[in-house]
mmCIF file of C-alpha atoms and ligand atoms in Angstrom:
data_model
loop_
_atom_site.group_PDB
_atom_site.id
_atom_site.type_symbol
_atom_site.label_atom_id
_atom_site.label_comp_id
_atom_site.label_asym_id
_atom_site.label_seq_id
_atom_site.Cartn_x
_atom_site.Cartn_y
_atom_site.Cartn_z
ATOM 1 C CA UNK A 3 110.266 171.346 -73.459
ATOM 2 C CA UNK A 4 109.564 171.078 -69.549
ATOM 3 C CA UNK A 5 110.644 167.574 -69.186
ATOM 4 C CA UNK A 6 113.684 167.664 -71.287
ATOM 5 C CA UNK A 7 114.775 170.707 -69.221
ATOM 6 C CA UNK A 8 113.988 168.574 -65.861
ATOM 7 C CA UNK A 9 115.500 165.628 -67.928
ATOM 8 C CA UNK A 10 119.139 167.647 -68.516
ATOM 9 C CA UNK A 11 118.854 168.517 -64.692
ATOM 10 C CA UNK A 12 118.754 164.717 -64.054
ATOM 11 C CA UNK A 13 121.322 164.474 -65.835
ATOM 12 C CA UNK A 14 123.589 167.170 -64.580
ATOM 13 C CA UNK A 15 122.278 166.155 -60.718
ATOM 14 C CA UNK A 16 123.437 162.395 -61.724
ATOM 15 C CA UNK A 17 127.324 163.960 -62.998
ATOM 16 C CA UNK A 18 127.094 165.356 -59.767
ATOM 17 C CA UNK A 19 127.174 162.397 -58.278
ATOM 18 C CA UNK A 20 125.454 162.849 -55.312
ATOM 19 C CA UNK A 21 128.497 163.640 -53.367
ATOM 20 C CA UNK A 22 129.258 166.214 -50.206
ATOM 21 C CA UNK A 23 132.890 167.472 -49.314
ATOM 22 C CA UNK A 24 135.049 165.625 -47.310
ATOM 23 C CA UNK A 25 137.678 167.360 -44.759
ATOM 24 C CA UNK A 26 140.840 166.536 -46.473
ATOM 25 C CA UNK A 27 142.215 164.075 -43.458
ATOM 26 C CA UNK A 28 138.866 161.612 -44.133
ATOM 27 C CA UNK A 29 140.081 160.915 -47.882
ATOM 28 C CA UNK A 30 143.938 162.306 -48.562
ATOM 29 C CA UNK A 31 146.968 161.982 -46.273
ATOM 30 C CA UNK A 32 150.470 164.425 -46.989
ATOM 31 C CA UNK A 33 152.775 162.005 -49.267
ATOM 32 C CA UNK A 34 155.987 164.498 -48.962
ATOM 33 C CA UNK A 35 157.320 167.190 -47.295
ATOM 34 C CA UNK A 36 154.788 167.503 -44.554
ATOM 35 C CA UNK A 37 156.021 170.640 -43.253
ATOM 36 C CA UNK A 38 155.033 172.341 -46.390
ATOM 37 C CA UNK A 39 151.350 171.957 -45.402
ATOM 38 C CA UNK A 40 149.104 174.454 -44.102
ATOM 39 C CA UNK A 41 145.861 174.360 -42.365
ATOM 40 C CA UNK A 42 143.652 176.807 -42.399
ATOM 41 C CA UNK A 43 139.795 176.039 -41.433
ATOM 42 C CA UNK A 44 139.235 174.326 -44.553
ATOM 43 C CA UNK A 45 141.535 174.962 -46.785
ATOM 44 C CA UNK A 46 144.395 173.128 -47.350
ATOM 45 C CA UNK A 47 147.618 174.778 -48.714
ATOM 46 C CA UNK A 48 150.620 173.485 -50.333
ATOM 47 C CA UNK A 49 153.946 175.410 -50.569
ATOM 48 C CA UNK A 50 156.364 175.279 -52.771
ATOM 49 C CA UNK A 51 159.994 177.193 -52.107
ATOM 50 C CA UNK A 52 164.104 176.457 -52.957
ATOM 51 C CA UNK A 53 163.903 173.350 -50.685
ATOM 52 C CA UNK A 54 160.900 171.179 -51.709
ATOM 53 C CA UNK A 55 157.401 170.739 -53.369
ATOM 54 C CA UNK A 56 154.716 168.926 -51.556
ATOM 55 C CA UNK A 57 152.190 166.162 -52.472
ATOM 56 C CA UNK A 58 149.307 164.290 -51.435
ATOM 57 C CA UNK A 59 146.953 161.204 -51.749
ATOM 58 C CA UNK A 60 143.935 159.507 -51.201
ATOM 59 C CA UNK A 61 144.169 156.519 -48.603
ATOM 60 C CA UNK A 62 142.235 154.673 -50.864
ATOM 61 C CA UNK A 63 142.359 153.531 -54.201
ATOM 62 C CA UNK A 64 138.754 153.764 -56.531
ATOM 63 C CA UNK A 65 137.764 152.443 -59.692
ATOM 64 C CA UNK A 66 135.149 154.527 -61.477
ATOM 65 C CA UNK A 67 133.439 157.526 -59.963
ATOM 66 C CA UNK A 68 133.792 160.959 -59.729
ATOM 67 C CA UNK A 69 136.289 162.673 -58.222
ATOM 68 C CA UNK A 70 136.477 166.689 -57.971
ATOM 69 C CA UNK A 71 138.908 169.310 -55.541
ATOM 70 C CA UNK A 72 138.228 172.952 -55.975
ATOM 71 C CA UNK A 73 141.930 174.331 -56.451
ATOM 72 C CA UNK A 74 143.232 178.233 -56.286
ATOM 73 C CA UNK A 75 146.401 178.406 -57.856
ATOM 74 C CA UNK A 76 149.582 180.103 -57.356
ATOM 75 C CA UNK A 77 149.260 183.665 -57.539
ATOM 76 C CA UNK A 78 150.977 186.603 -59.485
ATOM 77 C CA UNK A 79 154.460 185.028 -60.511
ATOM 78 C CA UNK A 80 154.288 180.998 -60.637
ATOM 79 C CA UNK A 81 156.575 181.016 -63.946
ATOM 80 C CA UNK A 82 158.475 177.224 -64.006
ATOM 81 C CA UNK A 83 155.967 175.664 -61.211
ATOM 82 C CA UNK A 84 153.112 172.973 -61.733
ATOM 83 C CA UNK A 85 150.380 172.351 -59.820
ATOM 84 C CA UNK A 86 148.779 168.753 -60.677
ATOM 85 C CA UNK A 87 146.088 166.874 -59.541
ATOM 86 C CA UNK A 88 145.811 163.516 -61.267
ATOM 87 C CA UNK A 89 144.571 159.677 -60.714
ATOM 88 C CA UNK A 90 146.450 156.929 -61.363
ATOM 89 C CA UNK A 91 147.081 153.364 -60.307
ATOM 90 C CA UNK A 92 150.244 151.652 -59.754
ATOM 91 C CA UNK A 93 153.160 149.405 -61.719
ATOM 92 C CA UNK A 94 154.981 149.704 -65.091
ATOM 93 C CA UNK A 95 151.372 149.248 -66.919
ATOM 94 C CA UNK A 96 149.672 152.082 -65.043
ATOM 95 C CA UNK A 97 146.352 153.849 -65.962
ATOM 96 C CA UNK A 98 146.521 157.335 -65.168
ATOM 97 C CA UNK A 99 143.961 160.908 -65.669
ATOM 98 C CA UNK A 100 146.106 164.133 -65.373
ATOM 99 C CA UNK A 101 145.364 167.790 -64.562
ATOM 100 C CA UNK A 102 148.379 169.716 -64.791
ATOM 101 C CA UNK A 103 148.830 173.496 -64.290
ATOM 102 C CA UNK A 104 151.681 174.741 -65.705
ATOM 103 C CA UNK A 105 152.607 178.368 -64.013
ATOM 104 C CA UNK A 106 153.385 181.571 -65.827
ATOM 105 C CA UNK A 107 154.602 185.174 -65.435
ATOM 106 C CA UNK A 108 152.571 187.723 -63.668
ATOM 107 C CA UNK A 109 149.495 188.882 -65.947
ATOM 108 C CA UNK A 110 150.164 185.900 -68.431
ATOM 109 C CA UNK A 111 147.652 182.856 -68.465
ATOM 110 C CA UNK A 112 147.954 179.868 -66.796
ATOM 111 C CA UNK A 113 147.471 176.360 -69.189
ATOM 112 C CA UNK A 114 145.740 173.162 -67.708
ATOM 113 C CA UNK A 115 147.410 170.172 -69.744
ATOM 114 C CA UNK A 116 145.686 167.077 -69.983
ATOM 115 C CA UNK A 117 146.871 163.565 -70.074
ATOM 116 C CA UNK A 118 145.711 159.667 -70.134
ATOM 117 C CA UNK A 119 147.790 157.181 -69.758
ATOM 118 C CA UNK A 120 146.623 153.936 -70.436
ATOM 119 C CA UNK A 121 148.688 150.842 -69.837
ATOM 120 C CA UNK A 122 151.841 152.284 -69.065
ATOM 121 C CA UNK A 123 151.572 154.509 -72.356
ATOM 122 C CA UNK A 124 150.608 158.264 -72.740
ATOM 123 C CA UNK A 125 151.516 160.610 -75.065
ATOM 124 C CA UNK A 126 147.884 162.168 -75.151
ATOM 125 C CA UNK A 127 148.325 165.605 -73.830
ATOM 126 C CA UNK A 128 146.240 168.347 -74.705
ATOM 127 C CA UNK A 129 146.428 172.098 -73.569
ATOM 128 C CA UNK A 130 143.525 174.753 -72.894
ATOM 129 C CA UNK A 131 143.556 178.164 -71.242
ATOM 130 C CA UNK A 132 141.345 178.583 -69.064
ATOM 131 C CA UNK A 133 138.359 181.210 -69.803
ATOM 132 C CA UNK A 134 138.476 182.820 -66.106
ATOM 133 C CA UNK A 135 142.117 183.792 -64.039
ATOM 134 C CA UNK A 136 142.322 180.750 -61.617
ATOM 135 C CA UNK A 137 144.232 181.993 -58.942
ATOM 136 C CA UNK A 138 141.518 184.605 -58.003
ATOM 137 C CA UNK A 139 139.294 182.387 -56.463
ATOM 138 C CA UNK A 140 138.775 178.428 -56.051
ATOM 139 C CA UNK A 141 137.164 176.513 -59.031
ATOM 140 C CA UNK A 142 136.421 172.982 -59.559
ATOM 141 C CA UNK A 143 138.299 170.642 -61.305
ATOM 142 C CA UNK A 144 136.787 166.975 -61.767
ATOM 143 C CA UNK A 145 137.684 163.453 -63.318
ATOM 144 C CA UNK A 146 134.934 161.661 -64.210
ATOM 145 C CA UNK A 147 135.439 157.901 -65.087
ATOM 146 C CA UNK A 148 133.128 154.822 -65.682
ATOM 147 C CA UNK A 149 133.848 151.946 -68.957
ATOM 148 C CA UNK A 150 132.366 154.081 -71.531
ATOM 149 C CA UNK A 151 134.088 157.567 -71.144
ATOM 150 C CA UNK A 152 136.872 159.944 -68.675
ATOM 151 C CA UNK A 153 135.892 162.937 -68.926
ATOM 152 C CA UNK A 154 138.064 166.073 -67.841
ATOM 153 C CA UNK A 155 136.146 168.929 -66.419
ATOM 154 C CA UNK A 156 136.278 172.607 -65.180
ATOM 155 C CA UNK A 157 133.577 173.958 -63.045
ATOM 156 C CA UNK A 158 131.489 171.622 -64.433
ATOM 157 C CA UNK A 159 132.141 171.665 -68.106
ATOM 158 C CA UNK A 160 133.876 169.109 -69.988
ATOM 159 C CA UNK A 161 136.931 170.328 -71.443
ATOM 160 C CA UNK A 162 138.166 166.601 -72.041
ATOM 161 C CA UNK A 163 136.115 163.472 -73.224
ATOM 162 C CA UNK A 164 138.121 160.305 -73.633
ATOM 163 C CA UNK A 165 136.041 157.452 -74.898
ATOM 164 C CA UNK A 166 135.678 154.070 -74.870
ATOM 165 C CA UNK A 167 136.722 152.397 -78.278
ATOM 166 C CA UNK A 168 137.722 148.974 -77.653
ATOM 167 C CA UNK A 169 135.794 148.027 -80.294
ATOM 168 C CA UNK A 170 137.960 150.040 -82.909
ATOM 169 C CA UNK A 171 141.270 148.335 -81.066
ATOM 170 C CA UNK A 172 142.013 151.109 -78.298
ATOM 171 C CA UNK A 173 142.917 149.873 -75.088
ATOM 172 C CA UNK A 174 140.474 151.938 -72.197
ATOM 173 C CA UNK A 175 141.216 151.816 -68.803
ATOM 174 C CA UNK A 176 139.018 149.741 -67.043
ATOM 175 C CA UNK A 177 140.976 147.116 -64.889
ATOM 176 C CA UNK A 178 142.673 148.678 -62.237
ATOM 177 C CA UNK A 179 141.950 150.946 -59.472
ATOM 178 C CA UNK A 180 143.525 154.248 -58.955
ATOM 179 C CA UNK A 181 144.763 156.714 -56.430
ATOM 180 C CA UNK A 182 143.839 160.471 -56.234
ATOM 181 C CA UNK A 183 146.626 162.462 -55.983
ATOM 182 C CA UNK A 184 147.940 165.987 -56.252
ATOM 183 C CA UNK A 185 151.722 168.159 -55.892
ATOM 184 C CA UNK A 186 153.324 171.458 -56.513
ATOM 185 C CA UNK A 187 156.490 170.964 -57.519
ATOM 186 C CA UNK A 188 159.547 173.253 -60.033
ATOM 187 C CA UNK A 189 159.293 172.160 -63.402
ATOM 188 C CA UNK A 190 161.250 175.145 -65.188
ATOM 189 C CA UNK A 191 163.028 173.000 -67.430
ATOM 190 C CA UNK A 192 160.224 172.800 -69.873
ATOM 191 C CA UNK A 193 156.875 174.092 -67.901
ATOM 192 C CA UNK A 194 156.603 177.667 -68.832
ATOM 193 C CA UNK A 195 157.157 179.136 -72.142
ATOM 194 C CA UNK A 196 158.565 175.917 -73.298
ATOM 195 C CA UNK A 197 161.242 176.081 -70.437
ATOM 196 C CA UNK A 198 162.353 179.362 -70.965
ATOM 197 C CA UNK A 199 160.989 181.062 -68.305
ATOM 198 C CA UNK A 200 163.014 179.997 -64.896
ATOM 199 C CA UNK A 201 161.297 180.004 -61.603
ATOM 200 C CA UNK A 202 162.406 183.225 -59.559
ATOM 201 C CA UNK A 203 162.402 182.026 -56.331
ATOM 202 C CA UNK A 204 162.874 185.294 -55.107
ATOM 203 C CA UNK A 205 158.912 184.986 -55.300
ATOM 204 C CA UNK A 206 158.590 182.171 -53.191
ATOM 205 C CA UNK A 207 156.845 180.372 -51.678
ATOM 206 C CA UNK A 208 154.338 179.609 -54.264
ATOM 207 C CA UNK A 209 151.584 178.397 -53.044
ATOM 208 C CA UNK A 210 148.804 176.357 -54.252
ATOM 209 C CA UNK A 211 145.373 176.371 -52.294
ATOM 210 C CA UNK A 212 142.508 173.216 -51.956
ATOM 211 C CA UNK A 213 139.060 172.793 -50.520
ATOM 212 C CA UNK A 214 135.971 170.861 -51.021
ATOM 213 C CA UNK A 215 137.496 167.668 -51.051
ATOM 214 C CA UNK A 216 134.850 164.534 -52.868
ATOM 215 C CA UNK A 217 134.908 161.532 -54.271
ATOM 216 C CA UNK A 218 132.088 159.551 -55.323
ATOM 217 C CA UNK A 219 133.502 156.124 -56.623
ATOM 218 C CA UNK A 220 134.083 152.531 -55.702
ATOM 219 C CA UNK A 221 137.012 152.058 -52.801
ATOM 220 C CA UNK A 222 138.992 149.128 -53.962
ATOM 221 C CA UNK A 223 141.188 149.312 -51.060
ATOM 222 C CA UNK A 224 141.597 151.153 -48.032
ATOM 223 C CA UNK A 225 144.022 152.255 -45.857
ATOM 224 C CA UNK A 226 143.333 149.996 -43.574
ATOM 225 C CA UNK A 227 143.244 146.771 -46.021
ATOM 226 C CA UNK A 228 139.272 146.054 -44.993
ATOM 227 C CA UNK A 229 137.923 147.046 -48.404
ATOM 228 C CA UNK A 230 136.938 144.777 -51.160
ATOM 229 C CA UNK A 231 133.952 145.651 -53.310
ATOM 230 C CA UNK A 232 134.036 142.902 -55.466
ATOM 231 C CA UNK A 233 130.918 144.061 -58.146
ATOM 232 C CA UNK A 234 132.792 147.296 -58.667
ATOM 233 C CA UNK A 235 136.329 146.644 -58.377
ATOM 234 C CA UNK A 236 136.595 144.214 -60.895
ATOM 235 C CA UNK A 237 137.107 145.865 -64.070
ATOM 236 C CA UNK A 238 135.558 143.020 -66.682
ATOM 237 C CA UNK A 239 132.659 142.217 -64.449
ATOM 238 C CA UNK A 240 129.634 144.992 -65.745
ATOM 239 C CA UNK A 241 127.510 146.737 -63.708
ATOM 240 C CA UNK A 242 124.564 145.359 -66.237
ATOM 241 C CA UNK A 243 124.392 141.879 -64.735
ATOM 242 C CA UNK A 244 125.142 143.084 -61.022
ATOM 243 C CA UNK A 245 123.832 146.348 -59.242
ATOM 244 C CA UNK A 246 123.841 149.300 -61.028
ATOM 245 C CA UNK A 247 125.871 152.065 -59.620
ATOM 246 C CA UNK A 248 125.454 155.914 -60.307
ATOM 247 C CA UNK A 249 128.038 156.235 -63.057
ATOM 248 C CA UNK A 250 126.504 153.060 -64.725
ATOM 249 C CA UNK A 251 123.553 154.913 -65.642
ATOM 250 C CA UNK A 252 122.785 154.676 -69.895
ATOM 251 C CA UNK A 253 122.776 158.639 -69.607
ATOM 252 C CA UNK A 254 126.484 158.836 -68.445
ATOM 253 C CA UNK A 255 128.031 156.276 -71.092
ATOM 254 C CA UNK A 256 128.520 159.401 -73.601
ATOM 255 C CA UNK A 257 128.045 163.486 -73.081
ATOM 256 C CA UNK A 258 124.504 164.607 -73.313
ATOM 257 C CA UNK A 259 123.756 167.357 -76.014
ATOM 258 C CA UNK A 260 124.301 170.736 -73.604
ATOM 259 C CA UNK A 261 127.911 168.539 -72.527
ATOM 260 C CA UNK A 262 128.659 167.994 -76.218
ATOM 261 C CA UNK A 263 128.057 171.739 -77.312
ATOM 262 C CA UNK A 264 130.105 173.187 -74.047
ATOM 263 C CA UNK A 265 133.087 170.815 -75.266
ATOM 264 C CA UNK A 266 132.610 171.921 -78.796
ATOM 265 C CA UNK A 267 132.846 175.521 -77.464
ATOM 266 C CA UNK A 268 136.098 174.828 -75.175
ATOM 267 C CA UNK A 269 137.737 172.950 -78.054
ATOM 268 C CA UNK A 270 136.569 176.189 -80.473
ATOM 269 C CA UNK A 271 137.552 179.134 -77.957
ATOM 270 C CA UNK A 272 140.345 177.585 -75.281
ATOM 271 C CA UNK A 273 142.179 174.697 -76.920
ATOM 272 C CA UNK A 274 145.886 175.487 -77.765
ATOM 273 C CA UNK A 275 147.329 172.600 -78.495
ATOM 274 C CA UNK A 276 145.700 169.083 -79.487
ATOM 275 C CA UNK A 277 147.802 165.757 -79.736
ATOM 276 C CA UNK A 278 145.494 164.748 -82.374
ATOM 277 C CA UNK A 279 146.342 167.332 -84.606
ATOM 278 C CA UNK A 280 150.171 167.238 -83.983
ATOM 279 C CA UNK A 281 151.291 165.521 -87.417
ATOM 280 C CA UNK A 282 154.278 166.539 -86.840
ATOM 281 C CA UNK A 283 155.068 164.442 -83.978
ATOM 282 C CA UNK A 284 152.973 161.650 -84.935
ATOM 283 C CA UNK A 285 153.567 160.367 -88.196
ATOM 284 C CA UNK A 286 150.597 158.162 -87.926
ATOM 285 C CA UNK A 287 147.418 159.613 -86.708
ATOM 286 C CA UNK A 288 146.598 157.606 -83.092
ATOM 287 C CA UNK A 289 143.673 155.948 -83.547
ATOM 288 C CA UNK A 290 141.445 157.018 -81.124
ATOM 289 C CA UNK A 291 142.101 160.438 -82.818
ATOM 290 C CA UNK A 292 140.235 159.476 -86.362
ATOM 291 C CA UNK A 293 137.191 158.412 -84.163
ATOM 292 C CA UNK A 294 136.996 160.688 -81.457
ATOM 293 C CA UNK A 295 134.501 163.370 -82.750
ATOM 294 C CA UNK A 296 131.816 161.072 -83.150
HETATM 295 C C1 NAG B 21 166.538 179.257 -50.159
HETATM 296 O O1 NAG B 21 166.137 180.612 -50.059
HETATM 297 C C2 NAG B 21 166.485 181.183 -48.810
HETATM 298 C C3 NAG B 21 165.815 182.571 -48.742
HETATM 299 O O2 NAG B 21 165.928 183.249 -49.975
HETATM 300 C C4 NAG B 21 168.006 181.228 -48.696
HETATM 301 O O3 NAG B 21 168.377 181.808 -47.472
HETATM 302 C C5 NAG B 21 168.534 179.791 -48.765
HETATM 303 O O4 NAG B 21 169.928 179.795 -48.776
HETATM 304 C C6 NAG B 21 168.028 179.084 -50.020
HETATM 305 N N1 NAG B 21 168.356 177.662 -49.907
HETATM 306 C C7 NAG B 21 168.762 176.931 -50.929
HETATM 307 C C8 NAG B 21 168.908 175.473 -50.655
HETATM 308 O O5 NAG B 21 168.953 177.391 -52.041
HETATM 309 C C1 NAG B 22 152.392 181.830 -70.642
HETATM 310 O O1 NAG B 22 152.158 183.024 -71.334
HETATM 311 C C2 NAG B 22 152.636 183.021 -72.662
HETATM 312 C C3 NAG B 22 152.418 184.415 -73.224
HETATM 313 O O2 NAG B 22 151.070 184.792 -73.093
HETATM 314 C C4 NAG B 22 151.907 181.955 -73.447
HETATM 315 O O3 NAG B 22 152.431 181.878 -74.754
HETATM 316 C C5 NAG B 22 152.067 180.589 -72.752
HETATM 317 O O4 NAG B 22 151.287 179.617 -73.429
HETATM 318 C C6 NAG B 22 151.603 180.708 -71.316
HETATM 319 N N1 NAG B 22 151.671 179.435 -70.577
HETATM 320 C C7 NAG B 22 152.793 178.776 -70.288
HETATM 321 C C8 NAG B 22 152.643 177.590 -69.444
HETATM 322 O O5 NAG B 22 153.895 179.098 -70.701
HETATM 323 C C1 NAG B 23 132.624 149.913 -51.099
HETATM 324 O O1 NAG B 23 133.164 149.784 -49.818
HETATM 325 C C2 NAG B 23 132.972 150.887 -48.947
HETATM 326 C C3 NAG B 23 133.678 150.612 -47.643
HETATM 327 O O2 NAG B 23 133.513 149.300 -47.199
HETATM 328 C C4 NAG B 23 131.503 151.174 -48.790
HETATM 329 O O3 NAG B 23 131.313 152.318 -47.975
HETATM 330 C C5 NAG B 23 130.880 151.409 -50.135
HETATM 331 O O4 NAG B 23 129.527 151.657 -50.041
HETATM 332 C C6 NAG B 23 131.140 150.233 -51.059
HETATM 333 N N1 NAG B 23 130.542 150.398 -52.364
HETATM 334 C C7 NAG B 23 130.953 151.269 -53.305
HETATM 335 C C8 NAG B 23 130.144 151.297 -54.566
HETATM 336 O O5 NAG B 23 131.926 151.979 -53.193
#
């Protein structure tokens, strides 16, 4: 009993990844609309009004890793706004790992929409509310990626657990590095209620609020061009016949068993809409979907 209790905090220290916040200049750099940025100690804000969003992103690009922001979202009314944080790398065949917010009337629940995108293709959304209001306080939000699995999660809990299955024919992301990136921006022609509900900018400006800035992955390439870690960055050479990094480890290439039954409880209790399940819009079932509970 003792050791598999110190063996699930191994685990869960490992997930961690080892990592310590970063002040948000050291890894991200305003993409847009700098004068929609606010400093405050250490927290980063991002406003949103009638005249523009605002976006960031890392100076670097990473393969594999961890990468996690704590995020307080828009407040009271943030009807027909998104907030997203998302990696993803570049060119028509992109890879790409989304968080999106998607805003909502005052009193009515945010939902987080996931996406993957895997060579240029996505299509793989899924939407949760969240079990706690998220624009009382900052919370965690995380991408975890390595070749076996990306997994999505919340404070710590998977909510999301995309796995490898090459072997049954699925293409996984594995060969290119990524950015880190995140924007608030008006989506009210389809983001809340289905489009319905228009942003009222009356409210404005809504704004989104970051801190605790890590990431805990390879740097493929820096800002400053010097970066080339060869081992890591290439996405066919293993880490079983070089050095082994963190999210190499046997442990990480699936969800351990406390993981697996706080996904199983997300997908039970917060899960509103699956892309699996959606034979309406897929007349054939994708086919990571008839393997994915296993
Ligand atoms: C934006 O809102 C401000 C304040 O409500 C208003 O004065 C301004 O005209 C608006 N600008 C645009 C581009 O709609
Ligand atoms: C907003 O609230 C409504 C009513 O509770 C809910 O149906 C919807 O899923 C919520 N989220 C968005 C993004 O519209
Ligand atoms: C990659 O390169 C950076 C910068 O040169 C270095 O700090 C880091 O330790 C290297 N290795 C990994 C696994 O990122």
């Amino acid at each position: 009993m003792a050791s598999s209790v110190c063996f699930g905090l191994w685990v869960s220290l490992l997930m961690l990844g080892f990592a310590s916040s970063a002040k948000f200049d050291e890894l991200f750099q305003p993409s847009w609309a700098f004068d929609h940025f606010n400093y405050e100690g250490d927290v980063l804000e991002l406003k949103l009004d009638n005249y523009s969003g605002a976006g960031f992103s890392s100076k670097s690009k990473y393969m594999f890793g961890k990468v996690t922001i704590q995020i307080k979202l828009v407040a009271g009314d943030s009807a027909g706004t998104v907030t997203a944080f998302y990696m993803s790398s570049d060119g028509p065949n992109h890879n790409e790992f989304d968080f999106e917010f998607l805003g909502n009337t005052s009193g009515e629940p945010y939902t987080v929409q996931t996406n993957i995108y895997v060579n240029g293709v996505g299509n793989r959304e899924q939407r949760l509310k969240l079990w706690f209001d998220p624009t009382t306080d900052f919370h965690s939000y995380s991408i975890f990626w390595n070749r076996r699995q990306v997994i999505f999660l919340v404070d710590e809990t998977p909510v999301r657990a995309h796995k490898n299955m090459e072997d049954k024919g699925v293409p996984f992301p594995r060969d290119q590095s990524m950015g880190v990136y995140s924007s608030i921006w008006n989506a009210d022609d389809w983001a809340t209620q289905g489009g319905r509900v228009k942003t009222d900018w009356f409210h404005s400006p809504f704004i989104a609020s970051y801190k605790g800035f890590q990431i805990n992955a390879c740097e493929c390439s820096s800002a400053t061009g010097a970066t080339a870690n060869a081992t890591c960055c290439s996405g066919s050479g293993s880490g079983d016949n070089g050095k082994k990094f963190w999210w190499d480890e046997p442990v990480l290439s699936e969800l351990n068993v406390h993981q697996s039954h706080q996904l199983l409880w997300v997908r039970a209790n917060h899960m509103i809409y699956d892309y699996c399940t959606d034979t309406a819009r897929f007349a054939v079932t994708p086919v990571e979907c008839i393997h994915h509970r296993r």
